[in-house]
Coordinates of C-alpha atoms in Angstrom, one line a residue:
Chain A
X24 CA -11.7 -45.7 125.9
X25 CA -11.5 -48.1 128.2
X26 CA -13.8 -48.3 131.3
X27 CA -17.8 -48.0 130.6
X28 CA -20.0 -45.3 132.0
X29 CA -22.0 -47.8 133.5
X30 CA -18.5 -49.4 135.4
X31 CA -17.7 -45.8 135.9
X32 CA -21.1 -45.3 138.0
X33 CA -20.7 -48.5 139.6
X34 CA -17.3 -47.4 141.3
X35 CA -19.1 -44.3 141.9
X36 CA -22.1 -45.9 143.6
X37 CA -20.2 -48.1 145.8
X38 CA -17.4 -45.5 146.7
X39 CA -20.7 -43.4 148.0
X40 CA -21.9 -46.4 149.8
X41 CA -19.0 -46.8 151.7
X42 CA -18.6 -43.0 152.3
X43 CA -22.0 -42.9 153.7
X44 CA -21.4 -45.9 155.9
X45 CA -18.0 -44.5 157.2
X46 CA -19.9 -41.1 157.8
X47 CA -17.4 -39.6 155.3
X48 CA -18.5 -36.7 153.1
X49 CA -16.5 -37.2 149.7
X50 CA -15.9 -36.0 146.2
X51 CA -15.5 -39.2 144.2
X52 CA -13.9 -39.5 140.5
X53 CA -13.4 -42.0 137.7
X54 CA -11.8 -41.3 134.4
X55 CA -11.0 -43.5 131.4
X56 CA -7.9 -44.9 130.3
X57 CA -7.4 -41.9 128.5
X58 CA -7.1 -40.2 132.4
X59 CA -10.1 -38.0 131.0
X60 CA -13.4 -37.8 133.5
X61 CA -16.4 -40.4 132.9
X62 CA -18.7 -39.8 135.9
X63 CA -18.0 -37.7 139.1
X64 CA -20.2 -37.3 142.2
X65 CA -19.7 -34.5 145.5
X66 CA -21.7 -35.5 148.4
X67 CA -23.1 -32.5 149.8
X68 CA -21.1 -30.2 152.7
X69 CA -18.1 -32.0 150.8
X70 CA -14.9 -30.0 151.3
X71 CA -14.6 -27.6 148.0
X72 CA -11.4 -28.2 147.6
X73 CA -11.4 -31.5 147.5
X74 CA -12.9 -31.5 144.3
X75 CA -9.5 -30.8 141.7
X76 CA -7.9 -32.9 144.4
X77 CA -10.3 -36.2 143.7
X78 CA -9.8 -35.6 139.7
X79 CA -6.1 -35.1 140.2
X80 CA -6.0 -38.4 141.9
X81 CA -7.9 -40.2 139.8
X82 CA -6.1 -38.8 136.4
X83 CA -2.4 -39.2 138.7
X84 CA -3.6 -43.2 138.8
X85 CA -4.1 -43.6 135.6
X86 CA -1.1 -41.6 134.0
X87 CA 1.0 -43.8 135.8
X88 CA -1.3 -47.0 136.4
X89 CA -0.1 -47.0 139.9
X90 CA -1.9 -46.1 143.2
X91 CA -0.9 -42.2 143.9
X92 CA 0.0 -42.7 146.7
X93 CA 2.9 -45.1 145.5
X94 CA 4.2 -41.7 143.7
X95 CA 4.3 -39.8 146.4
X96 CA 6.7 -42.3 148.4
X97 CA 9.1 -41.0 144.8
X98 CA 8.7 -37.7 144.7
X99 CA 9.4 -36.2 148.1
X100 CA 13.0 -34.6 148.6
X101 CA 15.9 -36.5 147.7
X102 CA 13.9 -38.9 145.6
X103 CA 14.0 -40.2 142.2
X104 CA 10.6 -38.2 141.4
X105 CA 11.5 -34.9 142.7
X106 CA 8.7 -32.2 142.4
X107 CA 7.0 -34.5 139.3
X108 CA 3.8 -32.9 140.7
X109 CA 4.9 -29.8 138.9
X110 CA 4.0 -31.9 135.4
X111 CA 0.4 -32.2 133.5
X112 CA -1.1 -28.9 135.1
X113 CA -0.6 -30.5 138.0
X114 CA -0.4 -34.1 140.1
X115 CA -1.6 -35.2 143.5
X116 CA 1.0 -37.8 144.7
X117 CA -0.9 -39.2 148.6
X118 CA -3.4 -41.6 148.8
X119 CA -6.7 -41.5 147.2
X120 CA -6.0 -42.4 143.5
X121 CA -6.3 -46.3 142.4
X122 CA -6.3 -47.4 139.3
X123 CA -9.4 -49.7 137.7
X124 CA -8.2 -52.7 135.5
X125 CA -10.7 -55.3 133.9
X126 CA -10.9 -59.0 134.3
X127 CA -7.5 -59.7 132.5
X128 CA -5.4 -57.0 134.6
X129 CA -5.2 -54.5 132.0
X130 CA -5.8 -51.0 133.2
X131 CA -9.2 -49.2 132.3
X132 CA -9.1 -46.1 134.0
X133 CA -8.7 -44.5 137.4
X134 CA -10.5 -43.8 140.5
X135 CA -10.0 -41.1 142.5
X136 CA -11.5 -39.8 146.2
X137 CA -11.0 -37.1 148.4
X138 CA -12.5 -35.4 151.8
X139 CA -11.0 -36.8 154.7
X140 CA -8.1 -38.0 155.9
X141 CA -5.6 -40.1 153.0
X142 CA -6.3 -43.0 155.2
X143 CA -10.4 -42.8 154.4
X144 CA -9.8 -41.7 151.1
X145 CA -8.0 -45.0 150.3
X146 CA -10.7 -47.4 151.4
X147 CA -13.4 -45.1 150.0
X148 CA -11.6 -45.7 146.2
X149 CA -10.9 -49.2 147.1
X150 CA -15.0 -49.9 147.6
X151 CA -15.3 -48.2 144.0
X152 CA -12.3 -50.8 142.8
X153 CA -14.1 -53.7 143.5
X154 CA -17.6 -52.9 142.1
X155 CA -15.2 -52.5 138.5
X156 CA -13.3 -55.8 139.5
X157 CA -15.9 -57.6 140.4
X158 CA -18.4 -56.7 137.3
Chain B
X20 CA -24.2 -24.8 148.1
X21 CA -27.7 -24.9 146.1
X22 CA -28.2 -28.3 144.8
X23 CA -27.7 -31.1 146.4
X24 CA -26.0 -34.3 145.0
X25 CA -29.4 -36.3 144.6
X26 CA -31.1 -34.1 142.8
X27 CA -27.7 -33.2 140.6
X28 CA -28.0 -37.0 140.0
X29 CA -31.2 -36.8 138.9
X30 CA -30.5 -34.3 136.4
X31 CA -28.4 -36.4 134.9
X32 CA -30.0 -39.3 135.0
X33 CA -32.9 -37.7 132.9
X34 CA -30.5 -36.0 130.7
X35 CA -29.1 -39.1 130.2
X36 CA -32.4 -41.2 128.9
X37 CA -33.0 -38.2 127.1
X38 CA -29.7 -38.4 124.9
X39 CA -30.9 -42.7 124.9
X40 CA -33.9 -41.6 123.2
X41 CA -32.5 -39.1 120.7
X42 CA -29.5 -41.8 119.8
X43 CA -27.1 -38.8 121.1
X44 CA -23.8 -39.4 123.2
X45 CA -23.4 -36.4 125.6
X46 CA -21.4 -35.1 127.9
X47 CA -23.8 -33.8 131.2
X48 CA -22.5 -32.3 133.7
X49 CA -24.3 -30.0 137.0
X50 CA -22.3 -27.5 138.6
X51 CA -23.9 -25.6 142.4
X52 CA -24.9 -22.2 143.3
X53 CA -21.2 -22.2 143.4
X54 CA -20.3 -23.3 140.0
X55 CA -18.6 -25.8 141.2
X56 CA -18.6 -29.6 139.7
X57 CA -21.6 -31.7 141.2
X58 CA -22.2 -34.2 139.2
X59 CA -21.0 -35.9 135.8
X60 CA -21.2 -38.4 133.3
X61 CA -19.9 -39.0 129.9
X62 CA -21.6 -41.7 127.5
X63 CA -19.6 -44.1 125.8
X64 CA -17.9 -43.1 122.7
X65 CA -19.0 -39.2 123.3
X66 CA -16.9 -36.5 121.7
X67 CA -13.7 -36.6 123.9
X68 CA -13.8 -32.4 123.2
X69 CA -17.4 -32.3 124.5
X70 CA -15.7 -33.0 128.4
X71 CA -14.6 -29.3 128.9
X72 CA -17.5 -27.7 127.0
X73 CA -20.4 -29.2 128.7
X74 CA -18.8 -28.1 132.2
X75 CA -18.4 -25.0 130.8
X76 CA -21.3 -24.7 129.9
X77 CA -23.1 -25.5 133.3
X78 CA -20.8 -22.5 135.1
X79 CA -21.4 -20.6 132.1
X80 CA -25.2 -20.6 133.1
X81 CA -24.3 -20.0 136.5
X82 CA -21.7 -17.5 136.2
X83 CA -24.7 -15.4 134.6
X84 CA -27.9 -16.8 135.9
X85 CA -29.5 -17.1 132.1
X86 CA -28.6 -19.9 129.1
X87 CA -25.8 -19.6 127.8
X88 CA -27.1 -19.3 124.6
X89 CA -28.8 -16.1 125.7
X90 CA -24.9 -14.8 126.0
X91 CA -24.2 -15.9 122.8
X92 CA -26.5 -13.7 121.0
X93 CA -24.6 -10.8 122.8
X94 CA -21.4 -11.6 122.3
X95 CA -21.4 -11.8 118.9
X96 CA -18.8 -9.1 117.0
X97 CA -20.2 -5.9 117.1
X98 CA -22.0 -7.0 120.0
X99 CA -22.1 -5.4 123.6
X100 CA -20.5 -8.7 125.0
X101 CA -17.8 -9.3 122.3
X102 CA -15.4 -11.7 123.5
X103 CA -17.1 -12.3 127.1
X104 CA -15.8 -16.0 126.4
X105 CA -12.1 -14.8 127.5
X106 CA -13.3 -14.8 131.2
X107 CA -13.5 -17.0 134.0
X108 CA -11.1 -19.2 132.3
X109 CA -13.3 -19.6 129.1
X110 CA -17.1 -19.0 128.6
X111 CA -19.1 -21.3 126.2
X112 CA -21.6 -19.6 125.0
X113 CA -24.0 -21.3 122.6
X114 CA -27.1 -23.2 123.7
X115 CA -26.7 -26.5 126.2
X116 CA -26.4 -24.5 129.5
X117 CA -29.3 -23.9 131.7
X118 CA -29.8 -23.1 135.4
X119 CA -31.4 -24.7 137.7
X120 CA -34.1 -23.0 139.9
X121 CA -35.7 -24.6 143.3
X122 CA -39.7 -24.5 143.6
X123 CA -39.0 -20.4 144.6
X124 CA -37.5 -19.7 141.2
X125 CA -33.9 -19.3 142.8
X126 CA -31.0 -20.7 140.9
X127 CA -29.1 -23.4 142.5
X128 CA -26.7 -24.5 140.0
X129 CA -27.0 -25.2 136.5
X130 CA -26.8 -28.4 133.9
X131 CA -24.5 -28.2 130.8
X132 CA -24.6 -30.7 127.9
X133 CA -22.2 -31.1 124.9
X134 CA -21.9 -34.1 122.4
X135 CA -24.1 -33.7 119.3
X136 CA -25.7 -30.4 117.4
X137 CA -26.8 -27.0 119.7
X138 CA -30.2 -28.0 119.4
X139 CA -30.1 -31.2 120.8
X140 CA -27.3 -30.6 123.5
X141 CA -30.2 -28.0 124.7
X142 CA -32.9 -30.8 124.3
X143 CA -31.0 -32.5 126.3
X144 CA -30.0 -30.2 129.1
X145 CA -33.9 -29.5 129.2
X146 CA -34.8 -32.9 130.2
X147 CA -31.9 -32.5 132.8
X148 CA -33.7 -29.0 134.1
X149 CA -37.3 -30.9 134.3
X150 CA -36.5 -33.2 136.7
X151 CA -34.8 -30.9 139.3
X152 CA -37.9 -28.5 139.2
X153 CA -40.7 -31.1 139.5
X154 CA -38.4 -32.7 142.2
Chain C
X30 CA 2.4 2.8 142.7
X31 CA -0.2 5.6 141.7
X32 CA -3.3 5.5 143.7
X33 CA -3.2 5.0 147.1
X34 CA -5.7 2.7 149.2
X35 CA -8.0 5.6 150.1
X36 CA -8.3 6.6 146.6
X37 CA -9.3 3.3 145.1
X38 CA -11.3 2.5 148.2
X39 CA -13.3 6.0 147.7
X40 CA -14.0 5.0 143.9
X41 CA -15.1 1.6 145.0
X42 CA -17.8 3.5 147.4
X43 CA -18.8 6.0 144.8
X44 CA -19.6 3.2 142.7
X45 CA -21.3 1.0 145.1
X46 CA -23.3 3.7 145.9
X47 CA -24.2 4.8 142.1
X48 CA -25.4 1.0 141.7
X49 CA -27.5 0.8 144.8
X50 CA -29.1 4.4 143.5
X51 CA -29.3 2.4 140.0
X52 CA -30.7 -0.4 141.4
X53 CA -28.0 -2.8 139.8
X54 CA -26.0 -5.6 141.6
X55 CA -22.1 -5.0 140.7
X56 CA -18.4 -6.3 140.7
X57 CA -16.3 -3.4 141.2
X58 CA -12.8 -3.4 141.0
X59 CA -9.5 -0.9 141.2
X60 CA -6.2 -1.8 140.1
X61 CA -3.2 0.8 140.6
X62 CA -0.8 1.8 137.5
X63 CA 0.9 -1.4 137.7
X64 CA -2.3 -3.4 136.7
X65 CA -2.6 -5.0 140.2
X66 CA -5.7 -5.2 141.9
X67 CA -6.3 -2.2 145.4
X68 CA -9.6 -2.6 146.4
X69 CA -12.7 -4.8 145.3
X70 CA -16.0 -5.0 145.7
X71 CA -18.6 -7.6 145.4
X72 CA -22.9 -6.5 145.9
X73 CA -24.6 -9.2 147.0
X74 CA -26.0 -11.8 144.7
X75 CA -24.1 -9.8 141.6
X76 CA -23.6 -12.2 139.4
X77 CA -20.5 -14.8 139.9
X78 CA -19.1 -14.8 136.5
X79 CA -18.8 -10.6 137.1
X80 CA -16.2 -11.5 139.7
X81 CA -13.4 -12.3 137.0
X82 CA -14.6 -9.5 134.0
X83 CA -14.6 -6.9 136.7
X84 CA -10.8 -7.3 137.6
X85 CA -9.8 -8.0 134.1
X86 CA -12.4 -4.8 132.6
X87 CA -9.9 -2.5 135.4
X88 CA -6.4 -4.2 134.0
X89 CA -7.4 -3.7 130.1
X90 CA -8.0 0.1 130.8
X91 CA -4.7 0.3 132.8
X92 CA -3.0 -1.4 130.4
X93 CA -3.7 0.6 127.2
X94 CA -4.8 3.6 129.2
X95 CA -8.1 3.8 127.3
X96 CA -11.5 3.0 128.2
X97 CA -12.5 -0.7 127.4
X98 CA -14.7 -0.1 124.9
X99 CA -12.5 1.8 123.1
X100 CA -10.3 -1.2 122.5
X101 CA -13.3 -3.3 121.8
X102 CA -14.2 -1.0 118.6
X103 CA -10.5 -1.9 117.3
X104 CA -10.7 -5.5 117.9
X105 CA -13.9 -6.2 115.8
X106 CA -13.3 -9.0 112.8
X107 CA -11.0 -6.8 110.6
X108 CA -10.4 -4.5 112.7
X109 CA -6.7 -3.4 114.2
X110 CA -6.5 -5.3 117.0
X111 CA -8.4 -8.3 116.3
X112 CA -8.4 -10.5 118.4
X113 CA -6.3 -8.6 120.9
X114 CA -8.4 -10.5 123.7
X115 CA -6.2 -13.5 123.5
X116 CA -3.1 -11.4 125.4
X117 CA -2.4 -10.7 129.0
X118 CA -4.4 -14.0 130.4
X119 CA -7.2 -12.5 128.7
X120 CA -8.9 -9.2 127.9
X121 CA -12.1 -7.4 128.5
X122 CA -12.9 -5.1 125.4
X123 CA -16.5 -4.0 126.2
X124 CA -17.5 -0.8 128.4
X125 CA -17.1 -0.6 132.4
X126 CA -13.2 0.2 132.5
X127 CA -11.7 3.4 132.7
X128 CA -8.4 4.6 133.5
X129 CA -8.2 6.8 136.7
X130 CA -5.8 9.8 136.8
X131 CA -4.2 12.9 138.9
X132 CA -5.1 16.3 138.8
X133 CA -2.4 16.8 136.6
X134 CA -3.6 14.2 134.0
X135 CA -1.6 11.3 135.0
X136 CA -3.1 8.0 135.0
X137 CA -2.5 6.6 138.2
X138 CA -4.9 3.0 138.1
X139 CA -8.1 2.3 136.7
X140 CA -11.1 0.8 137.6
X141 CA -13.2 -1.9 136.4
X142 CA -17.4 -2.8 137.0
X143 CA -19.6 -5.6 135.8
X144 CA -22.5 -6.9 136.7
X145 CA -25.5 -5.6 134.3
X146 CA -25.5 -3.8 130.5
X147 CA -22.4 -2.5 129.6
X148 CA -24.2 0.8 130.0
X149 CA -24.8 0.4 133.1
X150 CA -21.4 -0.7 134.1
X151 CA -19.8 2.2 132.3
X152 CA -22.3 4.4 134.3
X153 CA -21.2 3.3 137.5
X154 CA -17.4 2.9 136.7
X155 CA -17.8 7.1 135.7
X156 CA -18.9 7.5 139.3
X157 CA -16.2 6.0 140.8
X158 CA -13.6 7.9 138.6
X159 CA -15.7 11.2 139.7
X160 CA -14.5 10.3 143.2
X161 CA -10.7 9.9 142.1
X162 CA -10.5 12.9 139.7
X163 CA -12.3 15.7 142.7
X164 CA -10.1 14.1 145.6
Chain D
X6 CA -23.3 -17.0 148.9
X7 CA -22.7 -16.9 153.0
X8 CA -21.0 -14.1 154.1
X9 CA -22.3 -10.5 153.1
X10 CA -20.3 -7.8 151.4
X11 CA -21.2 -5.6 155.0
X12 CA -19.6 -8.2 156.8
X13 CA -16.7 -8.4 154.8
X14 CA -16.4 -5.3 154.4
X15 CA -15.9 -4.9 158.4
X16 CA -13.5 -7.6 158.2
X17 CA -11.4 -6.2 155.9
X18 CA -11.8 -2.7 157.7
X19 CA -11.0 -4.5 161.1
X20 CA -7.6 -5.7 159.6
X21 CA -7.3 -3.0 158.0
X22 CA -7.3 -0.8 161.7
X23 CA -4.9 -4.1 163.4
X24 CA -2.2 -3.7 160.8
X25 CA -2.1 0.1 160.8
X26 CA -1.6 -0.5 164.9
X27 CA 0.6 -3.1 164.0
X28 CA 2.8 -0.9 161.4
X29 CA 2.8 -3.8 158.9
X30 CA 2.0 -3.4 155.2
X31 CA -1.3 -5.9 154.6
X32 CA -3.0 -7.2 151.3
X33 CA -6.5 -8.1 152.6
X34 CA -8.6 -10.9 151.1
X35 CA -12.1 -12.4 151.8
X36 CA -13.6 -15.2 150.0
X37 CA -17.7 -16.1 150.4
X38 CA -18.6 -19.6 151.1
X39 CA -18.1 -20.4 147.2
X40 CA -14.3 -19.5 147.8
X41 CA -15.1 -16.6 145.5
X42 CA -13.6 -13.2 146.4
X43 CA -16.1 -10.0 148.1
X44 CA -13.5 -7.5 149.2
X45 CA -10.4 -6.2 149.3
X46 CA -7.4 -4.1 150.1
X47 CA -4.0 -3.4 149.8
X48 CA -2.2 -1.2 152.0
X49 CA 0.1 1.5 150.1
X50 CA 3.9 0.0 149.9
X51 CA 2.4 -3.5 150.5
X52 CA 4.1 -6.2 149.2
X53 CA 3.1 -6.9 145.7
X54 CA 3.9 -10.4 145.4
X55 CA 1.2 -10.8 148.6
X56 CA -1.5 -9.8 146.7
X57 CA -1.9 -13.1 145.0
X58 CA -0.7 -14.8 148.4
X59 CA -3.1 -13.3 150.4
X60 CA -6.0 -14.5 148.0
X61 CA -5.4 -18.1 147.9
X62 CA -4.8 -18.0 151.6
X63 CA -8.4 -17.3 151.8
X64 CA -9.5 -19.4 149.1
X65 CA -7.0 -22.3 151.0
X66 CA -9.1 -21.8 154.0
X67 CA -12.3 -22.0 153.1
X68 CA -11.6 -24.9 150.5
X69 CA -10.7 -26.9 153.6
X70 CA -12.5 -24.9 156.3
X71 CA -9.3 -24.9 158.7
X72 CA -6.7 -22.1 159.2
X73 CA -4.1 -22.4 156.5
X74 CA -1.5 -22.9 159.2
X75 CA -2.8 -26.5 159.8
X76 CA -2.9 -27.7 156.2
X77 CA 1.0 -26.6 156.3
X78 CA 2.0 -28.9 158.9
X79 CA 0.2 -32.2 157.0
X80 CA 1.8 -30.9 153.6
X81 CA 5.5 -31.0 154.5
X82 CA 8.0 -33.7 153.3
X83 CA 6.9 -36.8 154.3
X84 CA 3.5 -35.6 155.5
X85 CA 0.2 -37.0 154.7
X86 CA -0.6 -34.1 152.2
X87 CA 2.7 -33.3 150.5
X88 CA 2.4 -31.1 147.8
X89 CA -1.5 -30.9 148.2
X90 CA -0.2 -27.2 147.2
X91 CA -0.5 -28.4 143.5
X92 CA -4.4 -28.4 143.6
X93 CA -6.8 -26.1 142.7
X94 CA -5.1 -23.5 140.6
X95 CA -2.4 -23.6 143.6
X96 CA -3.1 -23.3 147.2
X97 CA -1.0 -21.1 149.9
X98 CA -0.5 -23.9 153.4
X99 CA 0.9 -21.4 155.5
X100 CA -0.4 -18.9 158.3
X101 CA -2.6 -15.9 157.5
X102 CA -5.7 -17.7 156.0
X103 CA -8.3 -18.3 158.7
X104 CA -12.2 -19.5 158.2
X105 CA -14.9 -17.2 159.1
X106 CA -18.0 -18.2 160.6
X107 CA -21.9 -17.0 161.6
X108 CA -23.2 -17.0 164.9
X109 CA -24.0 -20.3 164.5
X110 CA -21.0 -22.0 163.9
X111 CA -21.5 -22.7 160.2
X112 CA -18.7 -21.6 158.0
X113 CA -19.6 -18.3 155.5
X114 CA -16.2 -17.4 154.0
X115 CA -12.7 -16.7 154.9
X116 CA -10.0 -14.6 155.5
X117 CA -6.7 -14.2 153.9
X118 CA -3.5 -11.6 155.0
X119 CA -0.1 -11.7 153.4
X120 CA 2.3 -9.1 153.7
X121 CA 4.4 -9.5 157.0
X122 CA 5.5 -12.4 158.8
X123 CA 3.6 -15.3 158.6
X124 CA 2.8 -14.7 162.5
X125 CA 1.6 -11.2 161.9
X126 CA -0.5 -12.1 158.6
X127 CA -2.5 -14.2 161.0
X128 CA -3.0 -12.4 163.8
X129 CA -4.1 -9.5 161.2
X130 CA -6.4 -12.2 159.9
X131 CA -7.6 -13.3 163.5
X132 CA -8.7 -9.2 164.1
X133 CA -11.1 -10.0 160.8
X134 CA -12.2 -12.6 162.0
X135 CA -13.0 -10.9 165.5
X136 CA -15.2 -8.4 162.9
X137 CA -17.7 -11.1 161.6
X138 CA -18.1 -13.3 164.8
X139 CA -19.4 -10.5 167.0
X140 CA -21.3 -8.9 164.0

């Protein structure tokens, strides 16, 4: 449904490639349009828990075709989105999650990274963005 | 913890042209000494319902250092390990698990495949087990 | 509520010290009479997937005050309870529970081992009850 | 996996002896390097509702291999990692949960107290720790 397993392992190759240039140890996500997983990678000495939290992103991205982080300026106190992290088993609303659109803009899935700060977890799923983009 | 993420890859990779071969679309996916998610990959148009089983089928292996259709035969009713599935958050328990041992014999994570009949998920996760040990 | 910490700690190392005469690598867990885990123990390199079916093995004795394997005869295909697995987060109905009691009969917790045949479990789950019962 | 049940065991029995000094009613947790639990205890008249706490404060700190305490001051409104609490089956960011290491600085587990204030949990937890470092 939507994004190939080879795009899938191209945004998961290149999200390693920057990782490894960055000196970032990562756990790196992608799933379909149907926000269900199509190829996943953890780098080794990874942080454990990091692991939910780089699926979460990446299903987060695409149930809302938004980056997460974009949700998570919604749902803190007092705003429109209140707590919607509490919804399907679960969201993670900061940065990491970005969803993957083809060549005419329509969304194809999600990618989602985390291990370090939100900051590196961005441009780490932004480098597995363009390989889709640009394929 | 156990495997590291290029020879996870590896397993899946060979599981992969295994499936190619066969004219299969699997789910693979290689869980640590940890039995936690290493690597993953879904072929196109695989059973959607085949995600969850083939990871649970990689801890599965781990959980209980043996395949998991070794458990199978025991948990059968009237068995001595009737209804072992209602554990660690649901067991599968019929063939397409398999640990994965170093060169020393020691387990360092497992491969679990789901997409097609038992027989071939195990074909499959056999291919994925042959290139970790002569790795 | 029932046992105290002393108690369940003196079953755990009456039953850690049955396995290590046994040779066998065990989860061993004691839950007072409210179900909740007291004390746990985990041998070294017992298997992983033990961790969970230990706890849960301690909790399904405790909470029909009957020895797991009891309960498993009932819930066969046909039987009773069939299929009574499915309550309380999930059930363990083979042997290695057994419900721990006062001198005067009471059941005051229960305690719970996994790790190798369900013999074997039950085995080692009597000596730690042995160590409740003569305190 | 990392940390022995010996070693946890003293850590637990190290808390154990601070929070009997202390007069405070302790549940005890500690995770191995897989985030998987090796021992426990709960004091008699501890809170019950700790029980669960002080287990994901362990699991919390080895997931991210930082006291708990510093997750909870990223995770707050507004924060970097708000709601990062949603992950992982659910996560516990304040004090009490504290890595523990080998002699060599390499993280083998973690510790994880609940049952007073969240200044006393952790320095209960920081006496476990105390255990396994000069071990």
């Amino acid at each position: 449904m939507g994004i190939t397993l080879e795009q899938a392992q191209a945004a998961v190759l290149a999200a390693h490639k920057k990782a490894l240039e960055m000196g970032v140890k990562m756990n790196i996500a992608v799933v379909d349009a149907g926000a269900n997983l199509v190829a996943f990678a953890r780098m080794d000495d990874a942080w454990l828990g990091s692991l939910d939290i780089s699926i979460k992103k990446a299903k987060t991205a695409r149930f809302f075709d938004m980056p997460t982080g974009a949700i998570g300026g919604l749902s803190q106190p007092g705003g429109p989105l209140y707590h919607i992290e509490h919804s399907n088993g679960g969201l993670i609303t900061f940065p990491g999650g970005i969803p993957l659109k083809d060549a005419s803009g329509k969304v194809i899935g999600a990618i989602g990274v985390s291990g370090s700060t939100v900051e590196d977890d961005h441009a780490v799923a932004e480098a597995g963005v363009g390989a889709v983009s640009s394929h």
